[in-house]
Short mmCIF file of C-alpha atoms in Angstrom, two decimals:
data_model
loop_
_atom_site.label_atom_id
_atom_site.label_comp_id
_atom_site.label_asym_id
_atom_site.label_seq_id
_atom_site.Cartn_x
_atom_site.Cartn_y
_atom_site.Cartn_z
CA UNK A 1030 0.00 0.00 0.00
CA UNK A 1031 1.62 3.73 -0.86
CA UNK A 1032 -0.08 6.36 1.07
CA UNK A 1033 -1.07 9.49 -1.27
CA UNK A 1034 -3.25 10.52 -4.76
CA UNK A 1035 -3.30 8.35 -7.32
CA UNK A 1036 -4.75 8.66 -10.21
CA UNK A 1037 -6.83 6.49 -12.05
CA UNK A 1038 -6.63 5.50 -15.75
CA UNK A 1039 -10.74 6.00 -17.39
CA UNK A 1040 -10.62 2.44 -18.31
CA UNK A 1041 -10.01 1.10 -14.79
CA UNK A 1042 -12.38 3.66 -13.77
CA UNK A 1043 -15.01 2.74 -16.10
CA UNK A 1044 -14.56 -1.65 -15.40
CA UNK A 1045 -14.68 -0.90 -11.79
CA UNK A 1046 -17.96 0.53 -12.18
CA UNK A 1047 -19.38 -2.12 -14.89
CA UNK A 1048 -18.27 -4.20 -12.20
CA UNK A 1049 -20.19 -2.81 -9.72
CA UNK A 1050 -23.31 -2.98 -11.23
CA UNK A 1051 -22.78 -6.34 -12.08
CA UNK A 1052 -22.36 -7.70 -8.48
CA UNK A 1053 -25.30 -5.19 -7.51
CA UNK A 1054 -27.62 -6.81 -10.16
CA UNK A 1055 -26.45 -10.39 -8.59
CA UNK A 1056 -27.32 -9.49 -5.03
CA UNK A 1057 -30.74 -7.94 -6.45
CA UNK A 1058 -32.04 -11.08 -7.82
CA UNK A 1059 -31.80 -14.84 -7.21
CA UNK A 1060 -30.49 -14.22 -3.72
CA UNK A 1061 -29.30 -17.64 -2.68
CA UNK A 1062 -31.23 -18.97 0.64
CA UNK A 1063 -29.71 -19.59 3.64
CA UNK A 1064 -29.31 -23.40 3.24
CA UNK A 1065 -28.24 -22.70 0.35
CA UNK A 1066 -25.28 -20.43 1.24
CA UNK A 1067 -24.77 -22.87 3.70
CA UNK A 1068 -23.98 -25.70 1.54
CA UNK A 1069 -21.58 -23.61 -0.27
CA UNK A 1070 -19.03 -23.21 2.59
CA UNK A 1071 -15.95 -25.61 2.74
CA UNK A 1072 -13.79 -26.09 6.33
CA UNK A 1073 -10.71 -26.96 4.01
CA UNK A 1074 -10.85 -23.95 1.56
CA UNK A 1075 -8.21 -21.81 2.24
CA UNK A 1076 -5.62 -24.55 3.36
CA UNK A 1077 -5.73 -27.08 0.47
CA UNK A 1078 -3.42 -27.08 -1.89
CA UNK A 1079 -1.82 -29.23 -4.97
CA UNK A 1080 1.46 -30.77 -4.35
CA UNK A 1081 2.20 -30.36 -7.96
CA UNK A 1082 1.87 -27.35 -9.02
CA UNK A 1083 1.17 -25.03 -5.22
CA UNK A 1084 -2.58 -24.01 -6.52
CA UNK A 1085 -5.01 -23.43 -3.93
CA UNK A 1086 -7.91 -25.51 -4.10
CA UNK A 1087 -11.47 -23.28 -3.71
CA UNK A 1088 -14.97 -24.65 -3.96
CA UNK A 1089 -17.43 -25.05 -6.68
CA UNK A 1090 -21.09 -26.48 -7.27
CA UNK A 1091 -21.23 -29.06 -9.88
CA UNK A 1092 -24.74 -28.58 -11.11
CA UNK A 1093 -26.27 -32.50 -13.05
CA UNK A 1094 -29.46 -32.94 -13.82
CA UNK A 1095 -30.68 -30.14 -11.32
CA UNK A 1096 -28.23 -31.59 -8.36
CA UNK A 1097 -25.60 -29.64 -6.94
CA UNK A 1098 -22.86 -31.38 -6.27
CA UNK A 1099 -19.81 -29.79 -3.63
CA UNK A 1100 -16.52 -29.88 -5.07
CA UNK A 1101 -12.96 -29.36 -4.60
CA UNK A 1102 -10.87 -27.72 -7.75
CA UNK A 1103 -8.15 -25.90 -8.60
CA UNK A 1104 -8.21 -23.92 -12.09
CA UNK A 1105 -4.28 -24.14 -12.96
CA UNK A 1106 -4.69 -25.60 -16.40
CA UNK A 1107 -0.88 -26.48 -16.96
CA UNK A 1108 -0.96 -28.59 -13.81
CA UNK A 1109 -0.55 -31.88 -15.30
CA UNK A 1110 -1.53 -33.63 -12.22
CA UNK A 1111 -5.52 -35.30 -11.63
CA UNK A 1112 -7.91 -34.76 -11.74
CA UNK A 1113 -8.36 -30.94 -11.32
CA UNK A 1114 -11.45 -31.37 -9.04
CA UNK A 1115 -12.49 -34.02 -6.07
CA UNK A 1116 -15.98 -34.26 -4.18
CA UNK A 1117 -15.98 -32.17 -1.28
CA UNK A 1118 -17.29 -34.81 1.07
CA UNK A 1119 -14.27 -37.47 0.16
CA UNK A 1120 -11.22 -35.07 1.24
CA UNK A 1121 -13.24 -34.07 4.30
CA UNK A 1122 -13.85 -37.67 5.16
CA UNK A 1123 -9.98 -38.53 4.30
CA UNK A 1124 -9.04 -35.21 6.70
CA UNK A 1125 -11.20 -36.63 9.52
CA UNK A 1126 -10.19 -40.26 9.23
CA UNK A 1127 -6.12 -40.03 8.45
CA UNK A 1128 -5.37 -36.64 10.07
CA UNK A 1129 -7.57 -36.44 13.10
CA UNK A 1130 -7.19 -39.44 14.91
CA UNK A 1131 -3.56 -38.57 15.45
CA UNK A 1132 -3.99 -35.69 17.27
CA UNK A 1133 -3.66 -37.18 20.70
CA UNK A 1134 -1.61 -35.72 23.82
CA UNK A 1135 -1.67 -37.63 26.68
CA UNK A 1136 -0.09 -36.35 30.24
CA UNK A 1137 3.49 -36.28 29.22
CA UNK A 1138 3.28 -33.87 26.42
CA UNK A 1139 4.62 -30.96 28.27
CA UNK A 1140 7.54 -32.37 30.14
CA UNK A 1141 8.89 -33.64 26.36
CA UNK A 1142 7.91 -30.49 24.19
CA UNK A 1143 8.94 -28.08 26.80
CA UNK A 1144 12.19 -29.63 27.01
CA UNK A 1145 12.66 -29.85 23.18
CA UNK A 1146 11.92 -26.58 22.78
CA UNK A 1147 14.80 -25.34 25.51
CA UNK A 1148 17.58 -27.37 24.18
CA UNK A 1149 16.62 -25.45 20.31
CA UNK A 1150 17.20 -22.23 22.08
CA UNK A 1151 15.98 -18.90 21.18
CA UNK A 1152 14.83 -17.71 17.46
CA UNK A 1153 15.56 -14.70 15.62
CA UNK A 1154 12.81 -12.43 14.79
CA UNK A 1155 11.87 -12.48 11.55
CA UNK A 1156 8.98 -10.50 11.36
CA UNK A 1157 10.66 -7.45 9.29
CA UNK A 1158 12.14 -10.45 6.59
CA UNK A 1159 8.43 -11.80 6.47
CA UNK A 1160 6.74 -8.87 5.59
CA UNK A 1161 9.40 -7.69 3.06
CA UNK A 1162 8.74 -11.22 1.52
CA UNK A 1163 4.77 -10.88 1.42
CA UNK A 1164 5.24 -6.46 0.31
CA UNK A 1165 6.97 -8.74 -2.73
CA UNK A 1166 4.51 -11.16 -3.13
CA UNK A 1167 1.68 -8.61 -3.52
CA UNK A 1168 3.63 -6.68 -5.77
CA UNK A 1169 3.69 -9.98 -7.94
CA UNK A 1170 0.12 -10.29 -7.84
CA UNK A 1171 -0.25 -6.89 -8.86
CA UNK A 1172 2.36 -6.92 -11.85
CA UNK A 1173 0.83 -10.36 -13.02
CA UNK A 1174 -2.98 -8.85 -12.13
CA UNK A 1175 -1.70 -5.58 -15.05
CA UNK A 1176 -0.02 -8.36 -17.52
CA UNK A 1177 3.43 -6.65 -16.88
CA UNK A 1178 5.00 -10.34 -16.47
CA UNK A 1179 3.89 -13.84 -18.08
CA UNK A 1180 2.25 -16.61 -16.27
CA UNK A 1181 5.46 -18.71 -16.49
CA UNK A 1182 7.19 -15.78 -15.15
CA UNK A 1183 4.96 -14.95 -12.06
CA UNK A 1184 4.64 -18.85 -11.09
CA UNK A 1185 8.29 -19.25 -11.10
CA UNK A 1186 8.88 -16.02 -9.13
CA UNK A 1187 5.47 -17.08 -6.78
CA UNK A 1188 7.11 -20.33 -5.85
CA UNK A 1189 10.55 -18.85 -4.71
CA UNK A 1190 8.91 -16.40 -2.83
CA UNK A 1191 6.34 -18.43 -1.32
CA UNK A 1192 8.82 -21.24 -0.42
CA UNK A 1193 10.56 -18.18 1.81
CA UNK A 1194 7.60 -17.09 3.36
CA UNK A 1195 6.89 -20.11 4.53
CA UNK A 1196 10.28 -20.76 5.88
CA UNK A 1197 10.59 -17.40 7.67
CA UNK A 1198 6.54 -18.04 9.06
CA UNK A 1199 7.98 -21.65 10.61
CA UNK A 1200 10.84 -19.92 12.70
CA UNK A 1201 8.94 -17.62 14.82
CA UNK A 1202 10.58 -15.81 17.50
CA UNK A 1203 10.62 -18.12 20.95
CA UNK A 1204 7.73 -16.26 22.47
CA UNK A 1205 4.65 -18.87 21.97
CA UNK A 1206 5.34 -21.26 25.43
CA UNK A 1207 2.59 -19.24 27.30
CA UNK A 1208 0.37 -20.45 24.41
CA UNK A 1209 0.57 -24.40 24.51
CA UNK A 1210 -2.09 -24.86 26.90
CA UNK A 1211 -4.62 -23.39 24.84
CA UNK A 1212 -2.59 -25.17 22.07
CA UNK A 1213 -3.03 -28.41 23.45
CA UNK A 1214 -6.84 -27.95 24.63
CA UNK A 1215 -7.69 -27.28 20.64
CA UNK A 1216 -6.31 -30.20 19.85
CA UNK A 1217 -7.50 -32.47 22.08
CA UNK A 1218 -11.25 -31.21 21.63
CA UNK A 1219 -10.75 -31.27 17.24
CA UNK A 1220 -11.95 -34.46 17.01
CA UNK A 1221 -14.58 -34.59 18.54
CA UNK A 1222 -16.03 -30.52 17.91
CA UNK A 1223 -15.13 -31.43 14.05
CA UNK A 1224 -17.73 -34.41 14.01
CA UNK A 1225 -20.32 -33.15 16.23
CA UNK A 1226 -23.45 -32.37 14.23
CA UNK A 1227 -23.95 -28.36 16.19
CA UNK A 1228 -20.70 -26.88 14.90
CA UNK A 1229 -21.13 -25.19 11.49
CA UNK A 1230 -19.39 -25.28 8.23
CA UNK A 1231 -18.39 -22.38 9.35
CA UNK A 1232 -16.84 -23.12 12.07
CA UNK A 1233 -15.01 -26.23 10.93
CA UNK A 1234 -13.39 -23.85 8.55
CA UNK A 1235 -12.51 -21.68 11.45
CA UNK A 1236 -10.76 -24.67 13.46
CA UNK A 1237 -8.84 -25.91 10.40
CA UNK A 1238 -7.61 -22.63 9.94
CA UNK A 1239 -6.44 -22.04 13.16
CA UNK A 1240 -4.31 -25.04 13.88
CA UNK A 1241 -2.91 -25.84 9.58
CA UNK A 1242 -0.87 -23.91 7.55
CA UNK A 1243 -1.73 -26.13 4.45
CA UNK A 1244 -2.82 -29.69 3.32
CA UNK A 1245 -1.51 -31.04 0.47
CA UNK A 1246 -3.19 -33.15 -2.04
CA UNK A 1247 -1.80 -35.35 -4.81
CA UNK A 1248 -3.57 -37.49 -7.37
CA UNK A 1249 -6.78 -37.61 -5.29
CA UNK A 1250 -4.86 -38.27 -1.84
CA UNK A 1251 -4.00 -36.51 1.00
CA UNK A 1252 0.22 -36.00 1.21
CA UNK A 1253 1.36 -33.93 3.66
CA UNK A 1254 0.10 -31.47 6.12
CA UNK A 1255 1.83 -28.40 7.84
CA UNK A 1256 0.39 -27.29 11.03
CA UNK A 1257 0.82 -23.40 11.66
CA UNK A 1258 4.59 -23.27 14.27
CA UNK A 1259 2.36 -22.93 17.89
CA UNK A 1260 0.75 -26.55 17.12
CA UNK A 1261 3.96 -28.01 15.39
CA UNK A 1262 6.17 -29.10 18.85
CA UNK A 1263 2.37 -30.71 19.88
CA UNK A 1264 2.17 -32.35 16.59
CA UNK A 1265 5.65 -33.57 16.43
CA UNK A 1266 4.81 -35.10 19.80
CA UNK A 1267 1.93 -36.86 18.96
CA UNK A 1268 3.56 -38.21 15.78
CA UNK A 1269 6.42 -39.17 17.80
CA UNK A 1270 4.22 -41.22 20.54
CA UNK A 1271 2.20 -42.20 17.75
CA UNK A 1272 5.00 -43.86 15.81
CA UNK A 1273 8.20 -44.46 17.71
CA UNK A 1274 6.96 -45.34 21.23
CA UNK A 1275 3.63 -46.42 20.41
CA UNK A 1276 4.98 -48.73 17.52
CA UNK A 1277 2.55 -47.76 14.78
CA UNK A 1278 4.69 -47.69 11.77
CA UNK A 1279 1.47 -47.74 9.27
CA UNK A 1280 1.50 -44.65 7.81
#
């Protein structure tokens, strides 16, 4: 964002207000019902994305023979991984039943994580780095958004910067202790608030926002997931009693 007067070229001028009218004459007829806009929210929007090709994944309404159907998709066209688009319903289910039942913390979660978090010692700050990285990243947006720089151009530069961005978000400063409880009380509860039948679309999109960074999804499957850096010492633990001392070597 600069600060000052800008001014604005009649042809943006005039699309922003074709635009306008456009959305105005959507909201002024064929309002969609509640259950209806309802339907159309999905918990994992906003955290899925292809392994492939880094595309988020946003959801759609496959309409057949007067059904709507929810669905998964991401539009990248030169992705050569699929398919493009999944049922809604099946990467839920394959959230709740391979992701889920892992997050489990019994009594000696704090004695271990605290003590591999001291022996890591403290973290730079890199708060200034990070938003230098995402002042670039919008500035990419905004050069592709104009047509100053090819699509080949702006998803090669998109990747680099993203990849740093996510490095520099995973190395927070060592000020998040104080936080684990509450840490450790989400997780404990996701289970079972993420398949009872009073919490909202809504708010399943909420809680999967709050605890992951991203899922990844490849060919259909869930790959990989990246919890956001307060949750990943708790997940690491859980993995680790999961796997190691528990002896589940399954997955």
């Amino acid at each position: 964002m600069i600060e000052g007067s800008h001014e604005v070229p009649c042809e943006v001028s005039t699309l922003w207000s074709r635009c306008q009218e456009v959305r105005q004459g959507k909201h002024s007829t064929g309002q969609s019902s509640p259950a209806s806009r309802k339907h159309n929210v999905y918990p994992l929007t906003g955290i899925l994305r292809c392994d492939n090709c880094n595309e988020p994944y946003h959801g759609v309404i496959d309409r057949q023979k007067g059904k709507g159907y929810r669905r998964m998709s991401h539009s990248f066209r030169s992705c050569h991984i699929r398919p493009l688009s999944l049922p809604a319903h099946r990467i839920e289910d394959e959230f709740a039943e391979r992701v889920l039942p892992y997050l489990t913390l019994d009594d000696g979660w704090q004695t271990a994580v605290l003590q591999a978090l001291s022996q890591e010692g403290p973290r730079p700050d890199r708060s200034i780095e990070l938003k230098r990285v995402e002042s670039a990243l919008a500035n990419l947006r905004k050069q592709h958004l104009w047509g100053a720089i090819s699509d080949e151009e702006f998803k090669k530069e998109f990747q680099a910067l993203d990849s740093q961005r996510k490095t520099l978000a995973s190395s927070p400063t060592r000020d998040a202790t104080p936080d684990l409880e509450r840490a450790v009380e989400l997780l404990r509860n996701l289970p079972k608030l993420w398949h009872h039948p009073g919490v909202a679309l809504e708010q399943r999109q909420d809680l999967a926002r709050e605890v992951f960074e991203e899922l990844r999804l490849r060919q259909g499957t869930l790959v990989a997931v990246r919890p956001r850096p307060t949750y990943a010492p708790l997940f690491a633990y859980s993995l680790w009693k999961n796997h190691v001392v528990g002896g589940d070597r399954s997955t």
